[in-house]
Every structure is written in structure tokens, then in C-alpha cells.
GROMACS .gro file of C-alpha atoms in nm:
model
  160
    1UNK     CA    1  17.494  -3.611  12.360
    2UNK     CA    2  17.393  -3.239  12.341
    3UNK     CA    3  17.167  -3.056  12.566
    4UNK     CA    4  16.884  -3.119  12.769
    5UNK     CA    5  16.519  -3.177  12.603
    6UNK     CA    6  16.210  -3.055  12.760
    7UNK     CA    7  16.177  -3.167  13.135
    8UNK     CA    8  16.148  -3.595  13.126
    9UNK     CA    9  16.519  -3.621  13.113
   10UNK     CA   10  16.507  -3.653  12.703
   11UNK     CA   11  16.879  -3.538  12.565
   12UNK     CA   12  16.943  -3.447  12.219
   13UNK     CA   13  17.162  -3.638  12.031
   14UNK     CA   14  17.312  -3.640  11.710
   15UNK     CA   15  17.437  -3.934  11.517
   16UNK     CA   16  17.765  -3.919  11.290
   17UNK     CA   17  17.681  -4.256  11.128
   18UNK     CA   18  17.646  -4.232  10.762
   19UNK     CA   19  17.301  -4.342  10.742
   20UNK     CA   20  17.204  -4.186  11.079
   21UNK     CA   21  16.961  -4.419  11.290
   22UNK     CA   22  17.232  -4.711  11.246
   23UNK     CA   23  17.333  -4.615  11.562
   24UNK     CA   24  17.021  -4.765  11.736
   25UNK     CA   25  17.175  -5.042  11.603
   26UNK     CA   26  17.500  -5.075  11.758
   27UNK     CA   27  17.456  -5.157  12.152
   28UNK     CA   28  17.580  -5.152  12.364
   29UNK     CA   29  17.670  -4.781  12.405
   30UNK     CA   30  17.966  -4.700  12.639
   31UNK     CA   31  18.080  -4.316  12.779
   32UNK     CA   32  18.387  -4.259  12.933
   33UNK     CA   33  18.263  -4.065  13.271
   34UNK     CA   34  18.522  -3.971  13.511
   35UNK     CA   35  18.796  -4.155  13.372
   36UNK     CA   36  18.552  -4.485  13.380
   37UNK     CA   37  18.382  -4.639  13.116
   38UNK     CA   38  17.983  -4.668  13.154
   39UNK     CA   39  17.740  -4.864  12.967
   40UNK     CA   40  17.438  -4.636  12.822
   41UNK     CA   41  17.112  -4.839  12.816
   42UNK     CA   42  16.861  -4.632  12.608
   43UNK     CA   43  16.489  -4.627  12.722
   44UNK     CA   44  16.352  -4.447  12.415
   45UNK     CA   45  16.469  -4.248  12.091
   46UNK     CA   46  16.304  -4.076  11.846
   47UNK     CA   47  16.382  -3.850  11.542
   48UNK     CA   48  16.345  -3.489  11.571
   49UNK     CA   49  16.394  -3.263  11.317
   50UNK     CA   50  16.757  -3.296  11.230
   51UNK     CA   51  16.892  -3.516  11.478
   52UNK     CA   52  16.738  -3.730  11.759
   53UNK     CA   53  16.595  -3.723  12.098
   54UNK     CA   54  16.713  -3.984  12.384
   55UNK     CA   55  16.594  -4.099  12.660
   56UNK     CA   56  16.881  -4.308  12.903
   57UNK     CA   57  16.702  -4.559  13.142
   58UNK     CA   58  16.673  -4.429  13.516
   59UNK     CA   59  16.691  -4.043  13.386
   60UNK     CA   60  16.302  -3.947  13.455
   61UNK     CA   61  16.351  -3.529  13.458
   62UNK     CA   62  16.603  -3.258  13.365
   63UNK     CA   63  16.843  -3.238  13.609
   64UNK     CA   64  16.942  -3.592  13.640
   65UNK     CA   65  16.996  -3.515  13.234
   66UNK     CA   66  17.203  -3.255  13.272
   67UNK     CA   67  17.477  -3.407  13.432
   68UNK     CA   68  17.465  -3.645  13.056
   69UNK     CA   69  17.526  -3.344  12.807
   70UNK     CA   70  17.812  -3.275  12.610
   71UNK     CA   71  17.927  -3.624  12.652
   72UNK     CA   72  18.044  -3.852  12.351
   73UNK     CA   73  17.893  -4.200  12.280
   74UNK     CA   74  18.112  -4.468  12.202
   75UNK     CA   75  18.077  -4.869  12.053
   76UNK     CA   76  18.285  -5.107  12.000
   77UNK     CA   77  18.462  -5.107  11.657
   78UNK     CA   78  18.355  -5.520  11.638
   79UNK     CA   79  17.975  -5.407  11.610
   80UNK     CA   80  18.071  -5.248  11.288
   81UNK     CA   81  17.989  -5.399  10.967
   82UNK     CA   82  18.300  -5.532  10.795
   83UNK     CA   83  18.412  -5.392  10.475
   84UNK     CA   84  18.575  -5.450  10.173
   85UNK     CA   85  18.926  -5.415  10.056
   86UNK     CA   86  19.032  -5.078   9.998
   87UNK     CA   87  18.750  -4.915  10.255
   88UNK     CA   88  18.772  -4.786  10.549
   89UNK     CA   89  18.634  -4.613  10.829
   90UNK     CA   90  18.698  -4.243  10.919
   91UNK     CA   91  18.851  -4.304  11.228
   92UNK     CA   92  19.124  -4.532  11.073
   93UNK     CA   93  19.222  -4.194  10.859
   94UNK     CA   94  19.240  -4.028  11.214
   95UNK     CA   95  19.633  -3.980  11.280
   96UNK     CA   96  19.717  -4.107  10.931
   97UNK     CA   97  20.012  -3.896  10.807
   98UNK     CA   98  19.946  -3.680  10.491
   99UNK     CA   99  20.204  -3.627  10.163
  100UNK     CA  100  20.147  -3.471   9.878
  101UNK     CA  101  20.238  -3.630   9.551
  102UNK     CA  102  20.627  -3.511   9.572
  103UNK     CA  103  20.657  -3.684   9.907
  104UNK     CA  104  20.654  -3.323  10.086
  105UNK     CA  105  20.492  -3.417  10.455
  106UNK     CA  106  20.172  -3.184  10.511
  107UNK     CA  107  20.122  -3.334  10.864
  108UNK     CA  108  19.822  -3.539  11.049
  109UNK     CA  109  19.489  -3.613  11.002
  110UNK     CA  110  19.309  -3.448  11.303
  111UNK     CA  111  18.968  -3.488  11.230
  112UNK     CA  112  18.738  -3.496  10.934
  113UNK     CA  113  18.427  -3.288  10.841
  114UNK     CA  114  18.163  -3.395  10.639
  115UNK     CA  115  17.940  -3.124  10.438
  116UNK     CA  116  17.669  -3.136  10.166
  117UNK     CA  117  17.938  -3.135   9.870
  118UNK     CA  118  18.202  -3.365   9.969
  119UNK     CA  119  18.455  -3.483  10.308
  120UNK     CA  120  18.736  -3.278  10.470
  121UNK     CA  121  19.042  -3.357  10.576
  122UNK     CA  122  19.184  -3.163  10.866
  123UNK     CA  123  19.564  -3.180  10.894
  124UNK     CA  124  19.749  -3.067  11.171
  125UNK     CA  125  20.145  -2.966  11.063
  126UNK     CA  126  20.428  -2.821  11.311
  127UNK     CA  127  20.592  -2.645  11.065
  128UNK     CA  128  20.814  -2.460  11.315
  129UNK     CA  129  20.806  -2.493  11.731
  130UNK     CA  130  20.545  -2.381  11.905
  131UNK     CA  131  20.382  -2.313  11.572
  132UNK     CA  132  20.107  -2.528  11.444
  133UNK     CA  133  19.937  -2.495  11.091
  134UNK     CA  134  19.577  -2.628  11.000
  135UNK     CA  135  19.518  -2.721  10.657
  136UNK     CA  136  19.210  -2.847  10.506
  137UNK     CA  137  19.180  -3.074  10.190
  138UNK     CA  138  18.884  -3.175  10.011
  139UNK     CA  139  18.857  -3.550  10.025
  140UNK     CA  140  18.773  -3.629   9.683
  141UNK     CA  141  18.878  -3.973   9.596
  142UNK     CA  142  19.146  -4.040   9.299
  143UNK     CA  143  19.158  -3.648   9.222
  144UNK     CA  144  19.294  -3.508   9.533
  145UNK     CA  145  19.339  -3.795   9.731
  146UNK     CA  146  19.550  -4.005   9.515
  147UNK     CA  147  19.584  -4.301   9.758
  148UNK     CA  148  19.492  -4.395  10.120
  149UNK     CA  149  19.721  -4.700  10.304
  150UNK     CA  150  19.597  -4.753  10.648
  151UNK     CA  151  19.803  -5.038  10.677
  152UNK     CA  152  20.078  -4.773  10.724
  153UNK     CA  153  19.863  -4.509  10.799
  154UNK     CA  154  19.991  -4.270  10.509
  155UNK     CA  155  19.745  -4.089  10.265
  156UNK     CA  156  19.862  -3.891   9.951
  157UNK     CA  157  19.717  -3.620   9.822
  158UNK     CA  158  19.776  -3.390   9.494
  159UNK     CA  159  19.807  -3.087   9.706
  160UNK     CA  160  20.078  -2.805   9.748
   0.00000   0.00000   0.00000
């Protein structure tokens, strides 16, 4: 959840979803708050320009939503639609280890980023102590990424 919206207690809040109101689907909603897990119950939601506008039950005015910014929003990974063989989810690629095509480790999926043109890998590689190298890599399916096995959470990529 981002910041604070106007002075009812509304929060902004932005979806990562790929179609982005599916997440009004998926309830309940859990945050992890001082080391312990809370259920979210949502009063209200709307869109607004970009991204979406909250409103948590009991939070009536600003303050009260203050203490909810910068917070993440979790589900639980059974609310998810099941998918086919050979799909996945971007959090299985999360900590997946990355080769390139002559089995020369490039490190660990970190994150991903997601822009207009196509996904990002984010790889993480400690190529020497103390010494950690980012890389990023276009995830384009079949011509950079040659093959994804989250079974053994190992991608390939044609990559130097």
C-alpha cells in the first residue's frame, strides 16, 4: 500500500496482478505487521487514475492510515488460478538460478520488472567476496530465455 489519500483514511494502492483489479478478487488479504500476520478486510476500492484507492475497514481518517503505508499485501498462493504445464508464476522464477547456454552460472533471480515492451529479469551474481553484480536480461521467451525448469528452479538464457 502506498501513501495516504485525502483525509477518510483512503490509501493508494497499486496492484501487480496482470490484469490489475484481479486482486479484488483474491481475499482474504494478509500483511505481515510486526512480525505477525494480519488479515486486511477492505471497506471500499476504487480505480484512480493509474492504480487504485483503498479503504481498510475501521480506518475512518488519515492518521489511523498512515500507520498502513508502505506495507505489502499478501494472498495465499491456493487463491490463484491454476495453470497449465509449462507456466508459471513470477514468484516461482524468484531465486531460480540463471545459466547461460554454455552452462556458465550468471547467478539468481532477485526480482523481475515488468515494462511496456517486455519482462526483466534481475540477477543477483557474487562474482568475487563482498562483491555483488546486477545483471538484467530481457525475458523474451525461446530467444533469450531458452528454457525455464521450476521444478529445479534453473532458467537458461542465451546470454554472455
Amino acid at each position: 500500500m502506498g501513501r495516504v489519500y485525502g483525509i477518510l483514511g483512503w490509501l493508494n494502492f497499486f496492484s501487480f496482478t496482470e490484469n490489475q483489479e484481479t486482486i479484488f478478487s483474491y481475499f482474504p488479504w494478509f500483511i505481515l505487521k510486526n512480525k505477525k500476520w494480519e488479515i486486511i478486510k477492505l471497506k471500499n476500492w476504487k480505480q484512480h487514475n493509474n492504480h487504485f484507492i483503498i479503504q481498510i475497514n475501521n480506518i475512518t481518517n488519515r492518521s489511523l492510515a498512515s500507520k498502513w503505508t508502505n506495507t505489502e499485501v499478501f494472498i495465499s498462493s491456493n487463491q490463484l488460478p491454476k495453470l497449465d504445464q509449462n507456466e508459471y508464476y513470477w514468484n516461482d522464477i524468484i531465486q531460480c538460478k540463471v545459466f547461460n547456454i554454455t552452462n556458465k552460472y550468471l547467478g539468481i533471480v532477485i526480482n523481475l520488472i515488468s515494462n511496456k515492451y517486455n519482462d526483466i529479469l534481475v540477477i543477483k551474481n557474487e562474482f568475487k567476496k563482498n562483491h555483488t553484480k546486477k545483471t538484467m536480461i530481457p525475458f523474451i521467451n525461446k530467444k533469450i530465455v531458452t528454457n525455464v525448469d521450476i521444478k529445479n528452479k534453473i532458467i537458461t538464457v542465451k546470454w554472455n
